[in-house]
Coordinates of N, CA and C in Angstrom, one line a residue:
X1 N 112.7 6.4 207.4 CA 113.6 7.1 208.4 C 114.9 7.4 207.7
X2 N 115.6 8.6 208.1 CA 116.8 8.9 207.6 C 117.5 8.2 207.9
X3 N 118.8 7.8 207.1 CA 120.0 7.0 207.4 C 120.9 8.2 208.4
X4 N 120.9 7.5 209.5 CA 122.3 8.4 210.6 C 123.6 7.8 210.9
X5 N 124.2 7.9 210.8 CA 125.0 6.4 211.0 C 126.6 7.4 211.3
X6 N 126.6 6.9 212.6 CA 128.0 7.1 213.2 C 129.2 6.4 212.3
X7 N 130.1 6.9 212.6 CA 131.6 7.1 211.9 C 132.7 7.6 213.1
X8 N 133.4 6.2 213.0 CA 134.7 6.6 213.9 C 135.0 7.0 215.5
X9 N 133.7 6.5 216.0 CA 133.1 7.3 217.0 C 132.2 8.1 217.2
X10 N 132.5 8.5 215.9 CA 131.5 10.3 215.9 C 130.2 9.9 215.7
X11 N 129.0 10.4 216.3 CA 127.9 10.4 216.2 C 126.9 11.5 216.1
X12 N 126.5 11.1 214.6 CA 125.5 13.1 214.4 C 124.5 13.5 215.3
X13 N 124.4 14.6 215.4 CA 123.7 15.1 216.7 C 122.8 16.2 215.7
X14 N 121.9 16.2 216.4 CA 120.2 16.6 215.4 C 119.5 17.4 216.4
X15 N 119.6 18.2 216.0 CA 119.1 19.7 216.5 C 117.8 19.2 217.3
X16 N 117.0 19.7 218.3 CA 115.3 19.7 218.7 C 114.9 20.3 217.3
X17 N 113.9 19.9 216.8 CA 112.7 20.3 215.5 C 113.5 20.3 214.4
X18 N 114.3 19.8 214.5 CA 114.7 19.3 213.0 C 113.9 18.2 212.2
X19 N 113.8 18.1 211.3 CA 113.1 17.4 210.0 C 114.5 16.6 209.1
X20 N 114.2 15.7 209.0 CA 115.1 14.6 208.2 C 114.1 13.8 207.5
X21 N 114.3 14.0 205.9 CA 113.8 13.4 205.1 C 114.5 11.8 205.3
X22 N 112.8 11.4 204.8 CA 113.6 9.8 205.2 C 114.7 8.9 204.0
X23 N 114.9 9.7 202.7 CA 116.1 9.4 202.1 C 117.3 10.5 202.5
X24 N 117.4 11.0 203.9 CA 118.7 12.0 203.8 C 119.3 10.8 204.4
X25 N 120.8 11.7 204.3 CA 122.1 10.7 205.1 C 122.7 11.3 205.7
X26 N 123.2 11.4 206.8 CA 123.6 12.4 207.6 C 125.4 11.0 208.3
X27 N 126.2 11.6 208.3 CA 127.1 10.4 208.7 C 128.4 11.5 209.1
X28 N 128.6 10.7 210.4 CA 129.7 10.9 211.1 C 129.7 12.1 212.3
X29 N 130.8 13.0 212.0 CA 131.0 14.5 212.9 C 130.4 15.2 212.1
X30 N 129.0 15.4 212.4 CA 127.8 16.5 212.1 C 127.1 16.5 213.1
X31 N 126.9 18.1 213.4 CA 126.4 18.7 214.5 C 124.9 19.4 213.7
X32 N 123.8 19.5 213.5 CA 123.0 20.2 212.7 C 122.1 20.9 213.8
X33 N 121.8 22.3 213.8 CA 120.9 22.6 214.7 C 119.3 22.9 215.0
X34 N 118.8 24.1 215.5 CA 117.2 23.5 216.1 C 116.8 23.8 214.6
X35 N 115.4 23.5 214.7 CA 114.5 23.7 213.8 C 114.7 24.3 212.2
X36 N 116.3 23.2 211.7 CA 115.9 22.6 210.7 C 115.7 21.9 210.0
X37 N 116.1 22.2 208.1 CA 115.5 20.9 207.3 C 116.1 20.0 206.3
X38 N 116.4 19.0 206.1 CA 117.0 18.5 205.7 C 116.3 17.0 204.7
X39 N 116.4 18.0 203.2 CA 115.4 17.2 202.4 C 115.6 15.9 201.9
X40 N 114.9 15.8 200.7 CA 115.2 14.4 199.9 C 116.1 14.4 199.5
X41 N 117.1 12.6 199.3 CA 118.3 12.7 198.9 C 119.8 13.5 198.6
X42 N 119.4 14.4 200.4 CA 120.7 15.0 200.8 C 121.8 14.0 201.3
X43 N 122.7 14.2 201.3 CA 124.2 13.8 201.7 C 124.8 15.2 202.8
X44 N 125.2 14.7 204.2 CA 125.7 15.3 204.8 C 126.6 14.2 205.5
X45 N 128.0 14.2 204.8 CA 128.6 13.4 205.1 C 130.4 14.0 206.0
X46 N 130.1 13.9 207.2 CA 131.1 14.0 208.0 C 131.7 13.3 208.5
X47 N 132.5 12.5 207.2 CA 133.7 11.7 207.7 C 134.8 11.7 207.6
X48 N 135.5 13.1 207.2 CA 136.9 13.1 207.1 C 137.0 15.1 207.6
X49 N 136.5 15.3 208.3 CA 136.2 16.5 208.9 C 134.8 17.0 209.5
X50 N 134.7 17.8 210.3 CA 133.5 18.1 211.0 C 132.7 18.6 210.0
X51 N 131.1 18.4 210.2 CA 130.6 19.4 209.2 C 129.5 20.0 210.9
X52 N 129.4 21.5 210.6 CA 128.6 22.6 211.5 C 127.4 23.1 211.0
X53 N 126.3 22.7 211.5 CA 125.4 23.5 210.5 C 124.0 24.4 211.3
X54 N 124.0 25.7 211.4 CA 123.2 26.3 212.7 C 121.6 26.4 212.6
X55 N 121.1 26.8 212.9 CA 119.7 27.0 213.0 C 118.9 27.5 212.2
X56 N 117.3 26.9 211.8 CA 117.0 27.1 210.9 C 117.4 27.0 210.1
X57 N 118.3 26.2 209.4 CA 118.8 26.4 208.2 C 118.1 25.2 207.4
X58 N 117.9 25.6 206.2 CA 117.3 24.1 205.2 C 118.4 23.7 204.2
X59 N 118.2 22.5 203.9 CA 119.2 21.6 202.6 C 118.1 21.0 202.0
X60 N 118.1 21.8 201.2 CA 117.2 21.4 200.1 C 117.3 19.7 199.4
X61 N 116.6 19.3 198.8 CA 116.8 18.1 198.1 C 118.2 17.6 197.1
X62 N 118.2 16.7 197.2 CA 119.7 16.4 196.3 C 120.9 17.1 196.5
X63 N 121.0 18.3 197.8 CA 122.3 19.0 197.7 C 123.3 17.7 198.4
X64 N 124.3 18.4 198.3 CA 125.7 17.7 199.0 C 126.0 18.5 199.6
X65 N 126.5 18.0 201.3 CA 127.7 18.5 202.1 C 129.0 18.1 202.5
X66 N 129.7 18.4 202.1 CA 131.2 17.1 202.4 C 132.0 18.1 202.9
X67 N 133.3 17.5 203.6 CA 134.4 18.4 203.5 C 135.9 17.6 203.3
X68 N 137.0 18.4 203.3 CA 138.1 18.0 202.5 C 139.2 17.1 203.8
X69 N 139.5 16.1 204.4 CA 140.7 15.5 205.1 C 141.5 16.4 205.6
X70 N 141.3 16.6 206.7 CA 142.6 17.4 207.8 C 142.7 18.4 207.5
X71 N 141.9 19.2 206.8 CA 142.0 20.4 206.1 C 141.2 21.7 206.0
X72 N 139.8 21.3 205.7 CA 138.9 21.9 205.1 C 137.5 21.6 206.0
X73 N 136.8 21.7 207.2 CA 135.8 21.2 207.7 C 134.9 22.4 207.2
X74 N 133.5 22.2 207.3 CA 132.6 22.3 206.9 C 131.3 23.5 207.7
X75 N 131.6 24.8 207.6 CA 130.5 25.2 208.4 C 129.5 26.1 207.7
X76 N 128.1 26.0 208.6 CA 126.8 26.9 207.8 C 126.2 27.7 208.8
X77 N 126.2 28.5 208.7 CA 125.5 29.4 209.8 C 123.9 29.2 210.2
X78 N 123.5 30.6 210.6 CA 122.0 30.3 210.9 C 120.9 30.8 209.5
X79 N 119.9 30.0 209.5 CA 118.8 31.0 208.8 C 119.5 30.6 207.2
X80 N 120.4 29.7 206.7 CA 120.9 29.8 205.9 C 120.1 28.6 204.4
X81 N 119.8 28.6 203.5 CA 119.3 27.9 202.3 C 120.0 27.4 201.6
X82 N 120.3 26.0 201.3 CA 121.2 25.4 200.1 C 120.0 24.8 199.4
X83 N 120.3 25.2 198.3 CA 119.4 25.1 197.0 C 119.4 23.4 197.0
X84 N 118.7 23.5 196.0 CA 118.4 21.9 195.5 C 119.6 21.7 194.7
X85 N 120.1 20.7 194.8 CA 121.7 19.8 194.3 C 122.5 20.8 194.1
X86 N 122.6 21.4 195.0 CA 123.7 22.2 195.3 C 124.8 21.8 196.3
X87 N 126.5 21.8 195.7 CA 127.5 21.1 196.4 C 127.6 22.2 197.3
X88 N 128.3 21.7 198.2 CA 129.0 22.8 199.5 C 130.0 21.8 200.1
X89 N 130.7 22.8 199.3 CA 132.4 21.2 200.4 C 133.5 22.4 200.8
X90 N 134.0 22.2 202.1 CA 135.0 22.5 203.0 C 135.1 24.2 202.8
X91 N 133.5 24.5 203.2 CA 133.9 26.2 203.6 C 133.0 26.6 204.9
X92 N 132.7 27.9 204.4 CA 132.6 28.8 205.3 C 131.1 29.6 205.4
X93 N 130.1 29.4 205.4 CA 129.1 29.9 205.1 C 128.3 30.7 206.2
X94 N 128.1 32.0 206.3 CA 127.5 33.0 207.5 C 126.0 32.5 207.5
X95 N 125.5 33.8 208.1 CA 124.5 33.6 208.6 C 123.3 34.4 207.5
X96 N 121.9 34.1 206.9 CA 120.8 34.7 205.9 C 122.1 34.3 204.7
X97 N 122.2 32.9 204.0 CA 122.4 33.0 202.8 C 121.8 32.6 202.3
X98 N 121.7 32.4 200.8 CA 121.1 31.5 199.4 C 122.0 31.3 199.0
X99 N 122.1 30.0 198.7 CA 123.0 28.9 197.9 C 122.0 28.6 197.0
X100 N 122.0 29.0 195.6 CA 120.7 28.3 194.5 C 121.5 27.3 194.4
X101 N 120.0 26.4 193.7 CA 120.0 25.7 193.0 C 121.2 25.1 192.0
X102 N 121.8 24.0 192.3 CA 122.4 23.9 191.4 C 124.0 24.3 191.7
X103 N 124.0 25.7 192.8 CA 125.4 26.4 192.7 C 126.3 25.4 193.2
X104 N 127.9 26.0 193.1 CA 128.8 25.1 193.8 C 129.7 25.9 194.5
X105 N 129.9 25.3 196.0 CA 131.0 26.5 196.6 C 132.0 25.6 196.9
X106 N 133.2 25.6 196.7 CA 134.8 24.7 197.3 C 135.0 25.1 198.3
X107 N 136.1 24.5 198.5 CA 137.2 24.9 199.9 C 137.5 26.1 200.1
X108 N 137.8 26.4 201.6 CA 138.3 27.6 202.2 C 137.5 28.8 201.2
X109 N 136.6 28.4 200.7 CA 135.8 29.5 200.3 C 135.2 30.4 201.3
X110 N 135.2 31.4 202.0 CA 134.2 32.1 202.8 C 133.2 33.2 201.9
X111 N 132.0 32.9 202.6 CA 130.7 33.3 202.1 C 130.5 34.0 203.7
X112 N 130.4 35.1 203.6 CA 129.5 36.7 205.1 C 128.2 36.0 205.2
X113 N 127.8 36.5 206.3 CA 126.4 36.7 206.1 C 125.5 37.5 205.0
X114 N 124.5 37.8 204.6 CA 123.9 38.5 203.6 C 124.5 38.1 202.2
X115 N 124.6 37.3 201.8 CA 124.6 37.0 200.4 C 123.9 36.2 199.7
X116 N 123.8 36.2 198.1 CA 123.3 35.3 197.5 C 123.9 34.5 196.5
X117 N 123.6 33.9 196.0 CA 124.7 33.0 195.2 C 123.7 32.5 194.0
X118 N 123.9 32.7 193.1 CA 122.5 32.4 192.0 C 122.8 30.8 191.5
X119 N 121.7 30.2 191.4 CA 121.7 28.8 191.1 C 123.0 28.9 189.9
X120 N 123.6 27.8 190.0 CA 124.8 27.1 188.9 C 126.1 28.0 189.0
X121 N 125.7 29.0 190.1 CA 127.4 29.6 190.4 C 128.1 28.8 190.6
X122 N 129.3 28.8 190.3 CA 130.8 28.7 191.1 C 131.3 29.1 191.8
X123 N 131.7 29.4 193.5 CA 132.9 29.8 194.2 C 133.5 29.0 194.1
X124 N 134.6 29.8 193.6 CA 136.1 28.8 193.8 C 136.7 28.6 195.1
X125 N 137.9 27.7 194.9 CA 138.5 27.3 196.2 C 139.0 28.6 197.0
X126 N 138.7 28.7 198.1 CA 139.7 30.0 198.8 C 139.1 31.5 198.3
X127 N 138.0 31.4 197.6 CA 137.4 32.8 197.4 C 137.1 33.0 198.8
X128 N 137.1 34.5 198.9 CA 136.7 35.1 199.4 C 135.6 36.7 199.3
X129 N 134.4 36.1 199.0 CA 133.2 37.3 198.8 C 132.6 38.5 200.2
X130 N 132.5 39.5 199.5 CA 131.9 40.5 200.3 C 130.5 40.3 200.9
X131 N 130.0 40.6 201.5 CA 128.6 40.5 202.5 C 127.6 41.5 201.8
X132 N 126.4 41.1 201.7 CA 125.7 42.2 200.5 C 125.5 42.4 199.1
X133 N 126.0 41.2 198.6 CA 126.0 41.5 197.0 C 125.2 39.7 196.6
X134 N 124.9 39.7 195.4 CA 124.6 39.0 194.7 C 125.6 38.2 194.2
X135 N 125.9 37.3 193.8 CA 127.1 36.9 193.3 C 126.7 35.9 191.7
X136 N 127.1 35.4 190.9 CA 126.6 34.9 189.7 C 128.0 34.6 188.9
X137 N 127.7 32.9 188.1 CA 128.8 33.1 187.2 C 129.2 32.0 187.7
X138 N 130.4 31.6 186.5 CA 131.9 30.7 186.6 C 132.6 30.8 186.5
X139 N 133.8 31.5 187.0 CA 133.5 31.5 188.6 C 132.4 32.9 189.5
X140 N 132.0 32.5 190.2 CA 131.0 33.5 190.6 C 132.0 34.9 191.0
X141 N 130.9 35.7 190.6 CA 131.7 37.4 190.6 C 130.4 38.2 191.2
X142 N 130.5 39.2 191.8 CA 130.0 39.9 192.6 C 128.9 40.8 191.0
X143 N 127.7 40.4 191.2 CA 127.0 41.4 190.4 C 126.2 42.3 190.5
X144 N 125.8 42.4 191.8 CA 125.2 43.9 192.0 C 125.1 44.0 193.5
X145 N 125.3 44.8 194.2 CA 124.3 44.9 195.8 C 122.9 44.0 196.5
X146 N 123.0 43.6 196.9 CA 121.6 43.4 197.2 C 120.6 44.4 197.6
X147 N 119.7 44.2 197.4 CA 118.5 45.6 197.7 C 117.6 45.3 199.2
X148 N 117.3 45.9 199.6 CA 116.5 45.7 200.8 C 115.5 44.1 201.3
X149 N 115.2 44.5 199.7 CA 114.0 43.3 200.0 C 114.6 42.3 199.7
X150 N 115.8 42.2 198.3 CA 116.6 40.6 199.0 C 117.2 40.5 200.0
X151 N 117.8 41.2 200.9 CA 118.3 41.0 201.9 C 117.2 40.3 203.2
X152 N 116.0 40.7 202.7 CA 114.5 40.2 204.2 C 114.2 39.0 203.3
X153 N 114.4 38.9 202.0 CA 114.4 37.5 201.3 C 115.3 36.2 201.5
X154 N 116.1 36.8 202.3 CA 116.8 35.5 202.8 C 116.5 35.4 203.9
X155 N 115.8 35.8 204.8 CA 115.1 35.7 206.0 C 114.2 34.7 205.9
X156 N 113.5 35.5 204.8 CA 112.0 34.5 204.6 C 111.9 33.1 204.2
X157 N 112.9 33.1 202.7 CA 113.4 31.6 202.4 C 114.0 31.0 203.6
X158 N 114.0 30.9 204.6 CA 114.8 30.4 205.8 C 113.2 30.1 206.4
X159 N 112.7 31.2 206.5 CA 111.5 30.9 207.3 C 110.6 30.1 206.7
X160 N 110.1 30.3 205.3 CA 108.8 29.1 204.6 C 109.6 27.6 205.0
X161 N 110.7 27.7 205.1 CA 111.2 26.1 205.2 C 111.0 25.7 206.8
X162 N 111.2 26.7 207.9 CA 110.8 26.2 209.0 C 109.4 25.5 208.9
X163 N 108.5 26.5 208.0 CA 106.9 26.3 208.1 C 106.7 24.6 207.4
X164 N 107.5 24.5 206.0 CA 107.3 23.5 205.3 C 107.3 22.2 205.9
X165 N 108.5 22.6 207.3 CA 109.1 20.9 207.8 C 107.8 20.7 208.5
X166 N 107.1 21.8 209.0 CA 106.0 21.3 210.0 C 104.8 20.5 209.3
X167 N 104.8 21.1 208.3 CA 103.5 20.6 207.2 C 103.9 18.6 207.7
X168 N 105.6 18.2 207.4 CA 105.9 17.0 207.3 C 105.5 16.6 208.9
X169 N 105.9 16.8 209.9 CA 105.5 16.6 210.6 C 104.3 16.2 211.6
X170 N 103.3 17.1 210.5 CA 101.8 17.0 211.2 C 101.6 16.3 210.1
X171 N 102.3 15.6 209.5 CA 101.5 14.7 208.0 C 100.7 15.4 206.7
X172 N 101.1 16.2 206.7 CA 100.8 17.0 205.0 C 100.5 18.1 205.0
X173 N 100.3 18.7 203.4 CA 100.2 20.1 203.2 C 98.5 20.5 204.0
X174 N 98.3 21.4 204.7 CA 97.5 21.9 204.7 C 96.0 22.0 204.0
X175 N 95.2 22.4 203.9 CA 94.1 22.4 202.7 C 94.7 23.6 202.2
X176 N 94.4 25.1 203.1 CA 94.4 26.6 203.0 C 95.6 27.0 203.7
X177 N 96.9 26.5 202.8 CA 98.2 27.5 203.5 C 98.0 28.9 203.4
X178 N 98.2 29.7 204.6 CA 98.7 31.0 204.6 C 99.7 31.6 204.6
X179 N 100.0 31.8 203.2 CA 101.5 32.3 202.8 C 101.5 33.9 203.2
X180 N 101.0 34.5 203.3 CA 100.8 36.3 203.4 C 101.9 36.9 204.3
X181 N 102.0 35.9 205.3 CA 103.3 36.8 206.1 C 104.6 35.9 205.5
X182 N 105.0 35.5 204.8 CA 106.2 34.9 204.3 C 106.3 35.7 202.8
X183 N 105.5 36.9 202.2 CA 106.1 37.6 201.3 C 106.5 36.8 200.1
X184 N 106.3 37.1 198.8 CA 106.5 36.4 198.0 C 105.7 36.4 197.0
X185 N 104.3 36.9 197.0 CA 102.9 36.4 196.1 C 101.8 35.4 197.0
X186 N 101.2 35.5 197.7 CA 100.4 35.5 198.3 C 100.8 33.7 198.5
X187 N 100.1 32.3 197.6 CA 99.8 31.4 197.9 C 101.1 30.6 197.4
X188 N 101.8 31.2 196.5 CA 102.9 30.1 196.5 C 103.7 29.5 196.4
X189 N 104.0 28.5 196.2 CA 105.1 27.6 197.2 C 106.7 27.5 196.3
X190 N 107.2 27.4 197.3 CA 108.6 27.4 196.3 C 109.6 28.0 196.7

């Protein structure tokens, strides 16, 4: 079972159809919403600011969520993807993002809706990125538009992870997943 553990009063509050890996941690003023996911040895630690985080959204394994003291609280929109050990401290994250693998976003950083963030980027503190582009680098810099089909690709990464938590839920993978309407290469996973 996940570690939940109130702070200060505050008590995390867990969306209906959310999935909590049983090494996450979830602590303090965190709100997380419906039907998402929250994997192995995540950290969502809201104890010196609120952390927000909306629907459907997955936290991949090993990421971090913190935010900064009296300052900097923590919000994620809907439909949104934090890569595997990927940090996110004291910003601003819209709605259809990718956070790769690896990336790191700071404070008062705001991230739009529609964007991507390529694993082991940097946003710096207080950046501020356009809606629609790819972003890459250290510090991350705007590298191309996004195209149609990554823009329905942040949909989808949102959506295999609704599908995935259920697998946990009903107790395992499937024999015969049907990957076909989740786009990608027919069978797999990732």
């Amino acid at each position: 079972m996940a570690i939940i553990r109130p702070l200060l009063g505050k008590v995390p509050r867990i969306g209906e159809g959310t999935f909590l890996a049983e090494t996450a941690v979830v602590i303090g003023d965190v709100e997380i919403g419906r039907d998402c996911s929250v994997w192995y040895h995540v950290v969502i630690r809201g104890d010196v600011h609120f952390i927000r985080i909306g629907d459907r959204t997955n936290v991949q394994d090993g990421a971090i969520l913190h935010c900064t003291y009296q300052k900097a609280p923590l919000v994620i929109g809907d439909e949104v993807t934090i890569g595997h050990g990927a940090i996110v401290h004291g910003c601003r994250i819209g709605n259809r993002v990718l956070v790769g693998m690896g990336a790191i976003v700071l404070d008062h950083a705001e991230v739009p809706d529609e964007v991507l963030i390529a694993a082991g980027a940097l946003v710096p503190q207080g950046a501020k990125l356009e809606s629609g582009y790819l972003y890459a680098g250290v510090p991350a810099r705007p590298i191309k538009p996004l195209s149609p089909e990554q823009r329905e690709s942040l949909l989808q990464y949102a959506s295999r992870y609704v599908l995935y938590k259920s697998w946990y839920a009903e107790g395992g993978l499937p024999e015969a997943a049907d990957f076909s309407g989740l786009g990608g290469g027919g069978s797999q996973i990732g």
